Amino acid sequence: DPQSFSAKLDVPEALTFDDVLLRPKESRVEPDEADMSTRVSKNVELQVPVLSAAMDTVTEGNMAIEMARQGGLGVLHQNMDVDRMVAEIERVKRADELVIRDVVTARPDQTVREVDAMMQQEGVSGAPVVDDDDEVLGIISGTDIRPYLEVGESDAVREAMTDEVITAGEDVTAREALELMYEHKIERVPIVDAENRLVGLVTMQGILQRREYDDAARDEDGALRCGAAVGPFEQDRAVAADEAGADVVFIDCAHAHNLNVVESAREIKSRVEADVVVGNIGTQEAAEDLVEFADGLKVGIGPGSICTTRVVSGAGMPQITAVTEVADVASRHDVPVIADGGIRYSGDAIKAIAAGADAVMLGSYFAGTDEAPGRVITMNGKKYKQYRGMGSVGAMSSGGGDRYLKDVEEDEEEEYVPEGVEAATPYKGSVESELHQLVGGMKSGMGYVGAETIPEFKQRSEFVRVSSAGHQESHPHDVMITDEAPNYRPDE
Ligand code: XMP
């Protein structure tokens, strides 16, 4: 049929972060008072609306633990085999558990010397003493052992241990455990079942550590929350992640509006208990096809710092427009939206929320921190860490190709058509201080708009359009920066 190609040039405009600014409004909100709590998916709430990207140079166990402790969420990448992913999920879930399950125990007939060596090796300062049926007979600590070692004796643990043990049942709360510890001047309470068999241990150190993180993202049992990414067709990985305790499974694909992906995602959703977030998408039509079953939608087609999707494929959606399109549909179905990629500054993050996102995901922002995988490298006297796209040759050749719907395993490396680059990013120190700057800046944005909560901010915020002159005016200009600010590193 004859077609009007010139009509194609009647194009809608799509905008991104630098095209807009938040319109300042009358406000009584002090930034410190802003409440940043949000949802990343239908059933998972966070105190801090920030996620670390599912990339092999950003999120493994250490990052996920720190993100959750600080109130956000880490999403483990999928470039590791399923067994390793299960182990990483379990590590995160156990990191701050009130009841330690992997307890180091001693036997009554071991010598105090053996137990002393074992405790040093395991890095613990005491151990419950159990028999072959795990029944608790006593508890032994460094203090019990020391006198024996001082006089050169190596008696059996049975002699040295404290045999009047204070134990508690599995349903003990942190407060109850602390009260027992104060009352009996002890530092650890073995947790036992009805037959007095050891099932866990609560320690004073563990309780104090949990208290340090009062905004931490925790599940109903008090364990840290953890996200895990799976390829769009990796049903088995999704089920394994779910069984290992992941709170949110992220079905991660560069183009989740591919209908095979939609079907597979629907099936994964029917097979797992965890919330399922599907992405990435960038249009209203994609959102409509996914809202029916997804617990959350993730937005971003090509905005990422290491992405070449738009230049390689010619397809993409500038991120602010993409988020607004998806959020229009998602908000009608009460499905949370995550804006993923392209966020360089805290101002970008809060603009994404104004555009309708409930939370933001960042890769490059966190890749330079201590908690990201990989070591610090020095080039020309400056410190960096590696950061690479999951669609880069390096990441795809270590197993990440299916995010890009590419059957890379059988291909030769030179046959890859990558959609990302491998790069270095400045070394930054701890996630804690980076998050502090990011969230502090976002709260500042809420102050300028006069909104105390994220839902209120989404309603109340308005954008103005920025010209290129306006954009130049926004950044420091006509000066030479002499000291780097902790929240402003001009593009290098
Ligand atoms: P930022 O800008 O925070 O973006 O570094 C992180 C997000 O970028 C996406 N991502 C990619 N996109 N090619 C792409 O087109 C890639 O190789 C690639 N790797 C990651 C991903 O959504 C991530 O969260």
XYZ file of C-alpha atoms and ligand atoms in Angstrom:
516
model
C 0.000 0.000 0.000
C 1.156 3.505 -0.687
C 2.383 5.114 2.492
C 3.196 8.646 3.547
C 6.763 8.462 4.741
C 6.865 12.205 5.289
C 4.195 11.747 7.964
C 6.857 9.917 9.937
C 8.573 13.215 10.404
C 5.638 14.486 12.380
C 7.557 13.280 15.379
C 6.801 13.610 19.061
C 9.621 15.007 21.131
C 11.238 12.881 23.814
C 13.196 14.467 26.675
C 15.860 13.452 29.095
C 17.385 14.640 32.377
C 19.242 17.688 31.065
C 16.187 18.894 29.117
C 14.194 19.626 32.265
C 14.410 21.126 35.742
C 12.028 21.005 38.679
C 9.991 24.156 39.086
C 10.683 25.560 42.586
C 7.513 25.898 44.646
C 6.258 27.352 47.885
C 7.490 25.035 50.612
C 7.483 24.384 54.306
C 9.499 21.184 53.928
C 12.983 21.096 55.386
C 15.017 18.648 53.291
C 16.077 16.707 56.402
C 12.451 15.966 57.159
C 11.665 14.485 53.747
C 10.473 10.889 53.982
C 12.129 8.859 51.215
C 10.264 5.595 51.778
C 8.895 3.936 48.680
C 8.064 0.632 46.990
C 10.208 -1.113 44.374
C 7.565 -3.717 43.701
C 4.061 -4.444 44.923
C 5.169 -6.064 48.178
C 8.635 -4.698 48.846
C 9.055 -1.372 50.615
C 12.322 0.499 51.090
C 13.305 3.480 53.237
C 15.654 4.698 50.508
C 14.478 4.655 46.858
C 17.773 3.509 45.378
C 18.922 0.244 43.756
C 22.378 -0.821 42.603
C 22.472 -2.180 39.049
C 22.549 -5.888 38.193
C 25.948 -5.651 36.537
C 29.052 -7.770 37.062
C 31.135 -4.711 37.945
C 28.505 -3.357 40.375
C 26.458 -5.815 42.429
C 27.559 -9.016 44.139
C 27.022 -9.983 47.782
C 29.063 -7.182 49.375
C 27.249 -4.459 47.468
C 23.850 -6.055 48.120
C 24.557 -6.289 51.860
C 25.620 -2.649 52.090
C 22.761 -1.360 49.928
C 20.194 -3.161 52.097
C 21.846 -2.002 55.328
C 21.611 1.578 54.085
C 17.921 1.161 53.227
C 18.136 0.533 49.475
C 18.352 -2.683 47.458
C 21.164 -4.430 45.597
C 20.297 -6.546 42.582
C 22.776 -9.391 42.022
C 23.926 -9.733 38.409
C 23.340 -12.860 36.333
C 26.882 -13.430 35.015
C 27.567 -16.163 37.570
C 26.456 -19.767 37.624
C 23.288 -20.607 39.499
C 25.086 -22.241 42.455
C 27.182 -19.166 43.046
C 24.134 -16.911 42.772
C 22.308 -19.030 45.349
C 25.331 -18.760 47.677
C 25.456 -14.974 47.241
C 21.734 -14.614 47.979
C 22.136 -16.730 51.099
C 25.111 -14.627 52.177
C 23.035 -11.441 51.929
C 20.036 -12.951 53.699
C 22.249 -14.159 56.538
C 24.453 -11.112 56.901
C 22.507 -9.352 59.641
C 20.294 -12.156 60.839
C 19.328 -11.991 64.490
C 19.612 -15.763 64.784
C 22.867 -17.058 63.283
C 22.192 -20.464 61.693
C 25.722 -21.533 60.786
C 26.864 -21.917 64.379
C 30.427 -22.922 65.252
C 30.068 -25.644 67.911
C 32.378 -27.616 70.180
C 32.189 -31.247 71.434
C 32.566 -32.091 75.157
C 35.466 -34.494 74.514
C 37.550 -32.084 72.427
C 40.535 -30.529 74.209
C 40.473 -26.856 75.108
C 43.501 -26.413 72.837
C 41.636 -27.775 69.823
C 38.648 -25.587 70.526
C 40.841 -22.536 71.053
C 42.452 -23.081 67.641
C 39.070 -23.676 66.029
C 37.544 -20.514 67.485
C 40.486 -18.448 66.268
C 40.218 -19.918 62.822
C 36.471 -19.292 62.604
C 36.791 -15.818 64.092
C 34.370 -16.438 66.986
C 34.933 -15.852 70.692
C 32.676 -18.582 72.040
C 30.852 -21.754 71.025
C 27.928 -23.846 72.286
C 28.976 -27.349 73.298
C 26.726 -30.035 71.808
C 26.518 -33.838 71.760
C 26.002 -36.057 68.704
C 22.300 -35.210 68.608
C 23.002 -31.471 68.741
C 21.663 -31.293 72.268
C 23.157 -28.322 74.098
C 25.365 -29.429 77.018
C 27.164 -26.189 77.745
C 28.843 -23.162 76.276
C 32.529 -22.333 76.113
C 34.257 -18.996 75.589
C 37.785 -17.646 75.396
C 37.436 -16.583 79.036
C 36.679 -20.171 80.096
C 39.632 -21.549 78.159
C 42.348 -19.012 79.006
C 43.199 -20.211 82.578
C 43.713 -23.747 81.245
C 46.058 -22.574 78.527
C 47.942 -20.267 80.917
C 48.918 -23.154 83.168
C 49.665 -25.387 80.207
C 46.747 -27.786 80.772
C 44.715 -29.142 77.920
C 41.724 -30.713 79.592
C 38.559 -31.699 77.829
C 36.008 -29.021 76.986
C 33.650 -30.796 79.408
C 35.794 -29.547 82.317
C 36.180 -25.983 81.140
C 32.713 -25.189 79.779
C 29.891 -23.398 81.580
C 27.195 -26.017 81.930
C 24.344 -23.830 83.099
C 23.393 -22.448 79.726
C 20.794 -19.758 79.193
C 18.937 -20.649 76.011
C 15.922 -19.260 74.175
C 13.356 -20.547 71.703
C 13.225 -19.745 68.007
C 10.656 -16.983 68.362
C 12.923 -14.849 70.589
C 12.989 -11.140 69.721
C 16.085 -8.938 69.812
C 14.756 -7.191 72.928
C 14.129 -10.436 74.811
C 17.569 -11.743 73.913
C 19.171 -8.510 75.121
C 17.282 -8.696 78.418
C 18.557 -12.234 78.962
C 22.095 -11.069 78.222
C 21.934 -8.148 80.679
C 20.300 -10.233 83.384
C 22.827 -13.083 83.182
C 25.871 -11.023 82.079
C 26.388 -13.145 78.981
C 27.090 -12.300 75.357
C 25.504 -15.176 73.488
C 22.284 -17.111 73.759
C 21.950 -20.492 72.022
C 18.578 -20.953 70.341
C 17.084 -24.421 70.894
C 14.051 -26.407 69.787
C 11.642 -28.181 72.139
C 14.141 -31.052 72.658
C 16.941 -28.650 73.671
C 18.684 -29.211 70.329
C 20.743 -26.341 68.961
C 19.160 -24.517 66.006
C 20.977 -21.178 66.159
C 22.731 -18.523 68.189
C 22.019 -14.886 69.059
C 25.010 -12.721 69.936
C 25.310 -9.305 71.554
C 27.597 -8.206 68.728
C 24.966 -9.187 66.171
C 22.243 -7.241 67.956
C 24.364 -4.104 68.264
C 25.299 -4.315 64.589
C 21.644 -4.476 63.552
C 20.892 -1.402 65.621
C 23.391 0.644 63.655
C 21.215 0.293 60.561
C 17.764 1.425 61.536
C 16.691 2.199 57.944
C 17.862 -1.182 56.657
C 15.700 -3.033 54.140
C 14.568 -6.184 55.941
C 12.063 -8.953 55.281
C 9.423 -10.137 57.776
C 12.068 -12.265 59.540
C 14.460 -9.374 59.908
C 16.907 -10.608 57.231
C 18.316 -8.132 54.709
C 16.447 -7.829 51.437
C 18.111 -8.979 48.251
C 17.263 -8.716 44.565
C 18.509 -11.089 41.866
C 18.565 -10.646 38.103
C 17.731 -13.511 35.774
C 17.822 -13.729 32.003
C 14.404 -13.579 30.339
C 14.385 -17.311 29.549
C 16.163 -18.552 32.665
C 13.225 -20.231 34.368
C 15.494 -22.444 36.459
C 17.647 -19.584 37.695
C 14.502 -17.676 38.662
C 13.149 -20.619 40.655
C 16.544 -21.149 42.324
C 16.795 -17.446 43.260
C 13.299 -17.573 44.690
C 14.024 -20.699 46.728
C 17.286 -19.203 47.998
C 15.269 -16.323 49.442
C 15.560 -13.475 46.926
C 12.870 -10.915 47.745
C 12.601 -9.618 44.213
C 13.440 -11.419 40.982
C 14.359 -8.995 38.202
C 13.730 -10.371 34.747
C 16.428 -8.468 32.976
C 16.367 -7.895 29.262
C 17.490 -5.018 27.067
C 14.106 -5.136 25.277
C 11.410 -6.638 27.488
C 8.680 -5.792 24.999
C 9.918 -8.686 22.899
C 6.818 -10.906 23.003
C 8.775 -14.089 23.705
C 10.202 -12.308 26.722
C 6.727 -11.214 27.833
C 5.484 -14.817 27.660
C 8.470 -16.221 29.491
C 8.222 -13.512 32.155
C 4.572 -14.358 32.710
C 5.514 -17.963 33.227
C 8.321 -17.104 35.636
C 5.859 -14.980 37.613
C 3.542 -17.976 37.955
C 6.387 -20.141 39.279
C 7.961 -17.950 41.965
C 6.805 -16.525 45.271
C 9.100 -13.487 45.201
C 7.953 -10.270 43.585
C 8.818 -10.121 39.905
C 10.037 -6.900 38.304
C 10.216 -6.929 34.512
C 12.382 -4.670 32.369
C 13.671 -2.869 30.565
C 10.998 -1.028 28.690
C 10.508 2.548 27.575
C 7.018 2.919 26.171
C 3.406 2.982 27.188
C 2.620 0.008 24.927
C 5.232 -2.143 26.629
C 3.888 -1.125 30.032
C 0.384 -2.127 28.979
C 1.534 -5.614 28.010
C 3.372 -6.145 31.294
C 1.275 -4.480 34.026
C -1.208 -7.329 34.079
C 1.218 -9.642 35.849
C 4.429 -7.774 36.781
C 4.941 -6.578 40.368
C 7.161 -3.762 39.119
C 8.400 -2.308 35.827
C 11.914 -1.152 35.068
C 12.504 1.606 32.531
C 15.550 2.388 30.418
C 16.295 1.733 26.770
C 19.802 2.993 26.186
C 20.332 5.788 28.762
C 23.139 4.011 30.645
C 26.614 5.491 30.856
C 28.237 2.433 29.248
C 25.402 1.751 26.790
C 25.750 1.879 23.065
C 22.310 0.407 22.362
C 21.035 3.634 20.806
C 23.992 4.183 18.503
C 24.296 0.515 17.588
C 20.610 -0.224 17.013
C 19.225 3.233 16.298
C 16.485 2.555 18.886
C 15.885 4.057 22.305
C 13.840 6.479 24.353
C 15.249 9.486 26.192
C 14.792 8.602 29.815
C 12.471 11.278 31.235
C 9.909 10.669 28.496
C 10.302 6.894 28.846
C 9.612 7.062 32.581
C 6.541 9.289 32.158
C 5.049 6.966 29.507
C 5.501 3.860 31.624
C 4.403 5.588 34.832
C 1.163 6.773 33.219
C 0.137 3.152 32.703
C 1.737 1.679 35.833
C 0.191 4.181 38.237
C -3.281 3.247 36.991
C -2.548 -0.349 37.990
C -0.697 0.526 41.192
C 2.514 -1.055 39.899
C 5.801 0.593 40.999
C 8.264 1.894 38.406
C 12.072 1.895 38.597
C 14.078 4.338 36.455
C 17.246 2.515 35.379
C 20.283 4.176 33.816
C 21.672 7.570 32.901
C 21.642 9.011 36.416
C 24.849 10.967 37.045
C 23.789 13.350 39.793
C 21.283 13.373 42.640
C 19.342 15.955 40.614
C 18.830 13.371 37.844
C 17.570 10.846 40.401
C 14.921 13.161 41.826
C 13.881 14.266 38.308
C 13.259 10.572 37.520
C 10.949 10.393 40.534
C 9.148 13.567 39.416
C 8.638 11.851 36.046
C 6.769 9.086 37.855
C 9.372 6.588 39.060
C 9.115 5.144 42.561
C 12.809 4.301 42.752
C 16.008 4.674 40.754
C 18.712 2.195 39.704
C 22.321 3.258 39.217
C 25.364 1.525 37.774
C 28.242 3.911 37.159
C 27.437 5.884 40.308
C 28.258 2.840 42.470
C 30.826 1.047 40.291
C 33.729 3.016 41.779
C 32.964 2.133 45.403
C 34.740 -0.327 47.686
C 31.721 -2.647 47.758
C 31.634 -3.115 43.966
C 33.491 -6.191 42.649
C 36.971 -5.717 41.263
C 40.056 -3.969 42.510
C 41.273 -0.405 42.400
C 43.624 0.368 39.507
C 45.874 3.396 39.173
C 46.284 5.226 35.858
C 48.279 8.443 35.582
C 48.295 8.736 39.353
C 44.494 8.552 39.660
C 42.509 5.677 41.104
C 39.828 3.863 39.124
C 37.723 0.716 39.128
C 36.600 -1.234 36.120
C 33.047 -0.652 34.880
C 31.601 -2.406 31.864
C 28.265 -2.741 30.121
C 26.541 -6.111 30.399
C 26.255 -5.954 26.613
C 29.993 -5.345 26.178
C 32.186 -8.013 24.595
C 33.851 -8.758 27.944
C 30.603 -9.236 29.860
C 28.870 -11.193 27.094
C 31.791 -13.551 26.697
C 31.529 -14.387 30.378
C 27.917 -15.371 30.001
C 25.712 -12.265 29.960
C 24.520 -12.358 26.381
C 20.928 -13.314 26.878
C 20.040 -9.896 28.313
C 20.610 -8.756 24.731
C 18.700 -11.698 23.254
C 21.939 -12.886 21.687
C 22.910 -16.482 21.472
C 26.514 -15.731 22.192
C 27.706 -19.050 23.518
C 28.195 -20.561 20.121
C 29.588 -17.414 18.569
C 33.187 -16.444 18.200
C 34.079 -13.307 20.139
C 34.688 -11.261 17.018
C 31.162 -12.072 15.889
C 29.561 -10.353 18.864
C 27.594 -7.230 18.109
C 28.047 -5.514 21.457
C 25.688 -2.894 22.887
C 27.982 -1.618 25.581
C 31.551 -0.617 26.304
C 34.199 -1.583 28.842
C 35.469 1.351 30.834
C 37.013 2.647 34.028
C 35.285 4.866 36.542
C 36.897 7.017 39.253
C 37.393 5.242 42.577
C 35.024 6.716 45.154
C 35.307 5.098 48.596
C 32.302 3.721 50.441
C 28.746 3.151 49.263
C 27.590 4.734 52.494
C 29.064 8.138 51.677
C 27.963 7.996 48.022
C 24.419 7.141 49.062
C 24.465 9.897 51.660
C 25.214 12.448 48.931
C 22.696 10.966 46.521
C 19.825 10.824 48.988
C 20.760 14.179 50.533
C 20.510 15.806 47.103
C 17.185 14.100 46.382
C 15.803 15.366 49.698
C 16.964 18.819 48.775
C 14.877 18.538 45.586
C 11.857 17.604 47.698
C 12.464 20.727 49.771
C 12.454 22.966 46.646
C 9.175 21.441 45.513
C 7.582 21.431 48.973
C 6.798 17.728 49.244
C 7.386 15.624 52.324
C 6.875 12.158 50.847
C 7.622 10.524 47.530
C 3.966 10.039 46.550
C 3.320 13.711 47.372
C 6.417 14.759 45.415
C 5.280 12.785 42.371
C 1.976 14.665 42.440
C 3.242 18.135 43.214
C 6.418 18.429 41.144
C 6.372 20.192 37.756
C 9.021 20.452 35.064
C 10.288 23.429 33.135
C 12.064 22.956 29.813
C 15.730 23.954 29.707
C 17.509 25.423 26.687
C 21.154 24.648 26.015
C 21.987 28.108 27.421
C 19.995 27.184 30.527
C 21.845 23.906 30.784
C 25.196 25.691 30.673
C 24.001 28.075 33.341
C 23.060 25.122 35.569
C 26.595 23.789 35.833
C 29.466 25.748 37.398
C 30.635 28.173 34.704
C 33.238 30.825 34.105
C 35.329 29.535 36.969
C 38.066 26.995 37.315
C 37.088 24.407 39.891
C 39.886 24.080 42.423
C 38.438 21.490 44.807
C 36.282 18.572 43.802
C 32.931 18.618 45.626
C 31.804 15.238 47.018
C 28.632 15.388 44.911
C 29.896 17.063 41.737
C 32.508 15.484 39.549
C 32.446 17.267 36.218
C 32.551 14.856 33.264
C 36.145 13.965 32.621
P 24.293 3.861 34.499
O 24.086 5.083 33.633
O 23.780 4.057 35.867
O 23.398 2.731 33.808
O 25.723 3.425 34.467
C 23.282 1.444 34.320
C 22.263 0.656 33.523
O 22.675 0.507 32.150
C 22.078 -0.676 31.598
N 23.136 -1.446 30.963
C 23.384 -1.450 29.655
N 22.733 -0.882 28.613
N 24.321 -1.778 27.116
C 23.199 -1.062 27.353
O 22.608 -0.563 26.387
C 25.034 -2.385 28.107
O 26.051 -3.025 27.856
C 24.526 -2.226 29.441
N 24.929 -2.710 30.629
C 24.053 -2.218 31.546
C 21.430 -1.425 32.737
O 20.045 -1.192 32.653
C 22.060 -0.774 33.959
O 21.255 -0.901 35.119
